[in-house]
mmCIF file of C-alpha atoms in Angstrom:
data_model
loop_
_atom_site.group_PDB
_atom_site.id
_atom_site.type_symbol
_atom_site.label_atom_id
_atom_site.label_comp_id
_atom_site.label_asym_id
_atom_site.label_seq_id
_atom_site.Cartn_x
_atom_site.Cartn_y
_atom_site.Cartn_z
ATOM 1 C CA UNK A 1 -115.098 66.332 -58.822
ATOM 2 C CA UNK A 2 -116.622 67.903 -55.742
ATOM 3 C CA UNK A 3 -120.068 69.144 -54.807
ATOM 4 C CA UNK A 4 -119.608 72.642 -53.412
ATOM 5 C CA UNK A 5 -121.707 74.508 -50.816
ATOM 6 C CA UNK A 6 -124.075 77.048 -52.394
ATOM 7 C CA UNK A 7 -124.175 80.442 -50.695
ATOM 8 C CA UNK A 8 -127.546 81.839 -49.665
ATOM 9 C CA UNK A 9 -128.812 85.386 -50.254
ATOM 10 C CA UNK A 10 -127.062 87.771 -47.896
ATOM 11 C CA UNK A 11 -123.503 86.556 -48.320
ATOM 12 C CA UNK A 12 -121.288 89.450 -49.521
ATOM 13 C CA UNK A 13 -119.838 87.404 -52.420
ATOM 14 C CA UNK A 14 -123.340 87.231 -53.923
ATOM 15 C CA UNK A 15 -123.803 90.984 -53.708
ATOM 16 C CA UNK A 16 -120.507 92.118 -55.245
ATOM 17 C CA UNK A 17 -119.443 92.158 -58.899
ATOM 18 C CA UNK A 18 -117.315 89.185 -59.938
ATOM 19 C CA UNK A 19 -113.853 89.623 -61.408
ATOM 20 C CA UNK A 20 -112.898 88.635 -64.960
ATOM 21 C CA UNK A 21 -110.936 85.430 -65.362
ATOM 22 C CA UNK A 22 -107.426 86.400 -66.490
ATOM 23 C CA UNK A 23 -106.052 82.911 -67.177
ATOM 24 C CA UNK A 24 -107.965 79.746 -68.012
ATOM 25 C CA UNK A 25 -105.945 77.025 -66.326
ATOM 26 C CA UNK A 26 -106.534 73.675 -64.611
ATOM 27 C CA UNK A 27 -107.838 75.428 -61.476
ATOM 28 C CA UNK A 28 -110.530 77.167 -63.536
ATOM 29 C CA UNK A 29 -111.406 73.939 -65.348
ATOM 30 C CA UNK A 30 -111.664 72.086 -62.022
ATOM 31 C CA UNK A 31 -113.911 74.828 -60.666
ATOM 32 C CA UNK A 32 -116.159 74.497 -63.727
ATOM 33 C CA UNK A 33 -116.325 70.696 -63.322
ATOM 34 C CA UNK A 34 -117.234 71.143 -59.665
ATOM 35 C CA UNK A 35 -119.867 73.720 -60.617
ATOM 36 C CA UNK A 36 -121.470 71.267 -63.063
ATOM 37 C CA UNK A 37 -121.534 68.568 -60.390
ATOM 38 C CA UNK A 38 -122.995 70.998 -57.845
ATOM 39 C CA UNK A 39 -125.608 72.338 -60.291
ATOM 40 C CA UNK A 40 -126.675 68.815 -61.251
ATOM 41 C CA UNK A 41 -126.930 67.657 -57.618
ATOM 42 C CA UNK A 42 -128.955 70.711 -56.562
ATOM 43 C CA UNK A 43 -130.661 70.285 -59.176
ATOM 44 C CA UNK A 44 -130.519 73.529 -61.125
ATOM 45 C CA UNK A 45 -130.388 74.839 -64.669
ATOM 46 C CA UNK A 46 -127.581 77.301 -64.027
ATOM 47 C CA UNK A 47 -124.898 78.137 -61.485
ATOM 48 C CA UNK A 48 -122.576 81.128 -61.266
ATOM 49 C CA UNK A 49 -119.164 80.988 -59.600
ATOM 50 C CA UNK A 50 -120.116 83.601 -56.945
ATOM 51 C CA UNK A 51 -122.861 81.219 -55.781
ATOM 52 C CA UNK A 52 -120.150 78.779 -54.692
ATOM 53 C CA UNK A 53 -118.070 81.546 -53.102
ATOM 54 C CA UNK A 54 -115.728 82.204 -56.023
ATOM 55 C CA UNK A 55 -115.938 85.812 -57.256
ATOM 56 C CA UNK A 56 -115.063 85.062 -60.879
ATOM 57 C CA UNK A 57 -117.020 85.709 -64.095
ATOM 58 C CA UNK A 58 -118.011 82.122 -64.872
ATOM 59 C CA UNK A 59 -121.307 80.329 -65.078
ATOM 60 C CA UNK A 60 -122.587 76.929 -66.110
ATOM 61 C CA UNK A 61 -125.967 76.076 -67.607
ATOM 62 C CA UNK A 62 -127.923 72.943 -68.420
ATOM 63 C CA UNK A 63 -131.467 72.755 -69.747
ATOM 64 C CA UNK A 64 -133.545 70.262 -71.655
ATOM 65 C CA UNK A 65 -136.670 71.787 -73.194
ATOM 66 C CA UNK A 66 -139.776 69.579 -73.342
ATOM 67 C CA UNK A 67 -139.053 67.069 -76.082
ATOM 68 C CA UNK A 68 -135.757 68.753 -76.935
ATOM 69 C CA UNK A 69 -132.068 68.036 -76.682
ATOM 70 C CA UNK A 70 -129.837 68.773 -73.724
ATOM 71 C CA UNK A 71 -128.339 72.283 -73.917
ATOM 72 C CA UNK A 72 -125.327 72.492 -71.631
ATOM 73 C CA UNK A 73 -122.169 74.501 -71.297
ATOM 74 C CA UNK A 74 -120.004 76.937 -69.398
ATOM 75 C CA UNK A 75 -119.108 80.483 -70.280
ATOM 76 C CA UNK A 76 -116.210 82.548 -68.975
ATOM 77 C CA UNK A 77 -116.161 86.363 -68.949
ATOM 78 C CA UNK A 78 -119.570 86.661 -70.618
ATOM 79 C CA UNK A 79 -121.019 89.772 -72.174
ATOM 80 C CA UNK A 80 -124.788 89.941 -72.622
ATOM 81 C CA UNK A 81 -126.935 91.797 -75.142
ATOM 82 C CA UNK A 82 -130.704 91.582 -75.075
ATOM 83 C CA UNK A 83 -133.796 92.980 -76.684
ATOM 84 C CA UNK A 84 -135.726 95.171 -74.248
ATOM 85 C CA UNK A 85 -138.110 93.430 -71.887
ATOM 86 C CA UNK A 86 -141.802 93.865 -72.419
ATOM 87 C CA UNK A 87 -143.864 96.051 -70.110
ATOM 88 C CA UNK A 88 -146.484 94.592 -67.843
ATOM 89 C CA UNK A 89 -146.889 92.071 -65.088
ATOM 90 C CA UNK A 90 -145.143 88.702 -65.254
ATOM 91 C CA UNK A 91 -147.221 85.596 -65.830
ATOM 92 C CA UNK A 92 -147.181 83.510 -62.626
ATOM 93 C CA UNK A 93 -147.439 80.240 -64.550
ATOM 94 C CA UNK A 94 -144.889 80.763 -67.332
ATOM 95 C CA UNK A 95 -142.445 83.362 -65.945
ATOM 96 C CA UNK A 96 -141.663 82.149 -62.428
ATOM 97 C CA UNK A 97 -138.006 81.542 -61.565
ATOM 98 C CA UNK A 98 -136.152 79.991 -58.704
ATOM 99 C CA UNK A 99 -132.563 80.426 -57.587
ATOM 100 C CA UNK A 100 -130.162 78.046 -55.884
ATOM 101 C CA UNK A 101 -129.045 80.957 -53.668
ATOM 102 C CA UNK A 102 -132.669 81.604 -52.654
ATOM 103 C CA UNK A 103 -133.656 77.934 -52.402
ATOM 104 C CA UNK A 104 -137.167 76.503 -52.411
ATOM 105 C CA UNK A 105 -138.904 79.688 -53.576
ATOM 106 C CA UNK A 106 -140.119 80.814 -56.997
ATOM 107 C CA UNK A 107 -141.356 84.222 -58.034
ATOM 108 C CA UNK A 108 -142.536 85.618 -61.388
ATOM 109 C CA UNK A 109 -140.276 88.067 -63.192
ATOM 110 C CA UNK A 110 -140.338 89.626 -66.646
ATOM 111 C CA UNK A 111 -137.189 88.928 -68.680
ATOM 112 C CA UNK A 112 -136.126 89.614 -72.237
ATOM 113 C CA UNK A 113 -137.147 86.822 -74.580
ATOM 114 C CA UNK A 114 -134.021 87.072 -76.770
ATOM 115 C CA UNK A 115 -130.369 87.441 -75.761
ATOM 116 C CA UNK A 116 -126.922 87.048 -77.221
ATOM 117 C CA UNK A 117 -124.036 86.101 -74.958
ATOM 118 C CA UNK A 118 -120.396 86.068 -75.958
ATOM 119 C CA UNK A 119 -117.410 84.946 -73.941
ATOM 120 C CA UNK A 120 -114.914 82.112 -73.744
ATOM 121 C CA UNK A 121 -115.337 78.359 -73.389
ATOM 122 C CA UNK A 122 -113.262 76.143 -71.063
ATOM 123 C CA UNK A 123 -110.488 75.990 -73.669
ATOM 124 C CA UNK A 124 -110.322 79.782 -73.980
ATOM 125 C CA UNK A 125 -111.989 79.773 -77.392
ATOM 126 C CA UNK A 126 -114.503 82.510 -78.258
ATOM 127 C CA UNK A 127 -118.120 81.450 -78.086
ATOM 128 C CA UNK A 128 -121.354 83.224 -78.981
ATOM 129 C CA UNK A 129 -124.785 82.033 -77.882
ATOM 130 C CA UNK A 130 -127.978 83.453 -79.399
ATOM 131 C CA UNK A 131 -131.074 82.126 -77.613
ATOM 132 C CA UNK A 132 -134.732 82.800 -76.877
ATOM 133 C CA UNK A 133 -137.304 81.673 -74.316
ATOM 134 C CA UNK A 134 -136.153 79.819 -71.206
ATOM 135 C CA UNK A 135 -132.589 79.616 -72.486
ATOM 136 C CA UNK A 136 -132.544 83.433 -72.662
ATOM 137 C CA UNK A 137 -133.999 83.587 -69.150
ATOM 138 C CA UNK A 138 -131.248 81.302 -67.823
ATOM 139 C CA UNK A 139 -128.521 83.419 -69.448
ATOM 140 C CA UNK A 140 -129.926 86.615 -67.893
ATOM 141 C CA UNK A 141 -130.371 85.033 -64.462
ATOM 142 C CA UNK A 142 -126.788 83.748 -64.317
ATOM 143 C CA UNK A 143 -125.356 86.958 -65.778
ATOM 144 C CA UNK A 144 -127.064 88.916 -62.977
ATOM 145 C CA UNK A 145 -125.102 86.838 -60.436
ATOM 146 C CA UNK A 146 -121.840 88.017 -62.001
ATOM 147 C CA UNK A 147 -122.905 91.616 -61.424
ATOM 148 C CA UNK A 148 -123.708 91.087 -57.742
ATOM 149 C CA UNK A 149 -127.445 90.653 -58.167
ATOM 150 C CA UNK A 150 -130.036 87.995 -57.523
ATOM 151 C CA UNK A 151 -133.338 87.794 -59.294
ATOM 152 C CA UNK A 152 -135.189 88.915 -56.171
ATOM 153 C CA UNK A 153 -133.533 92.322 -56.621
ATOM 154 C CA UNK A 154 -135.450 92.658 -59.907
ATOM 155 C CA UNK A 155 -138.852 91.516 -58.637
ATOM 156 C CA UNK A 156 -141.825 93.842 -58.882
ATOM 157 C CA UNK A 157 -144.302 94.234 -56.039
ATOM 158 C CA UNK A 158 -145.915 92.358 -54.404
ATOM 159 C CA UNK A 159 -143.357 89.620 -55.170
ATOM 160 C CA UNK A 160 -140.373 91.575 -53.867
ATOM 161 C CA UNK A 161 -142.031 92.040 -50.473
ATOM 162 C CA UNK A 162 -142.995 88.352 -50.412
ATOM 163 C CA UNK A 163 -139.395 87.350 -51.173
ATOM 164 C CA UNK A 164 -137.959 89.625 -48.482
ATOM 165 C CA UNK A 165 -140.470 88.332 -45.931
ATOM 166 C CA UNK A 166 -139.511 84.762 -46.852
ATOM 167 C CA UNK A 167 -135.817 85.582 -46.437
ATOM 168 C CA UNK A 168 -136.483 87.060 -43.007
ATOM 169 C CA UNK A 169 -138.473 83.978 -41.949
ATOM 170 C CA UNK A 170 -135.599 81.735 -43.108
ATOM 171 C CA UNK A 171 -132.990 83.801 -41.255
ATOM 172 C CA UNK A 172 -131.233 84.720 -44.489
ATOM 173 C CA UNK A 173 -129.662 88.050 -45.381
ATOM 174 C CA UNK A 174 -126.511 87.547 -43.333
ATOM 175 C CA UNK A 175 -123.035 86.304 -44.293
ATOM 176 C CA UNK A 176 -122.067 82.669 -43.958
ATOM 177 C CA UNK A 177 -125.321 80.882 -44.834
ATOM 178 C CA UNK A 178 -124.981 78.045 -47.334
ATOM 179 C CA UNK A 179 -126.439 74.672 -48.205
ATOM 180 C CA UNK A 180 -124.858 71.536 -49.652
ATOM 181 C CA UNK A 181 -126.693 69.655 -52.413
ATOM 182 C CA UNK A 182 -126.851 65.911 -51.958
ATOM 183 C CA UNK A 183 -126.521 63.367 -54.751
ATOM 184 C CA UNK A 184 -129.645 61.232 -54.888
ATOM 185 C CA UNK A 185 -128.883 57.688 -56.007
ATOM 186 C CA UNK A 186 -131.416 55.832 -58.063
#
């Protein structure tokens, strides 16, 4: 397995819709294994193939709720259904998200609290995931990546302006920027 570079906001792959996977073969399975290793090293709770420069409809996820069991998997060619999001301002404490393609920043965003995702697993078998809370947030966040969007595109003011100012300070917003997660031993 290999840790892959993670593209940073501004790279064209991140801002274009991903293509459906037509055949699930060893190359796709290797990509998914590498995505898990990359996500874990980052560390993150989700990673979409476009974030590692591969414009395919695949994402991985891994989350352990407080006191709960590990929830982990990969989904290929997902479709997402959700209940409508609530109106109002996001809660800064409970609704802030980060993104591996916009590293080291978190901003609050309102998301639907209940989603259903269907797609294929790594063996090409149909899978359906029905989740709420942070699991639903993760599914929506990663699904956005497959449609050429990052969560900062959905931010309300003043958070959107703060995110764009941060990106400008970092020198992001141009092709070719990436970072490589490092495995921390211990």
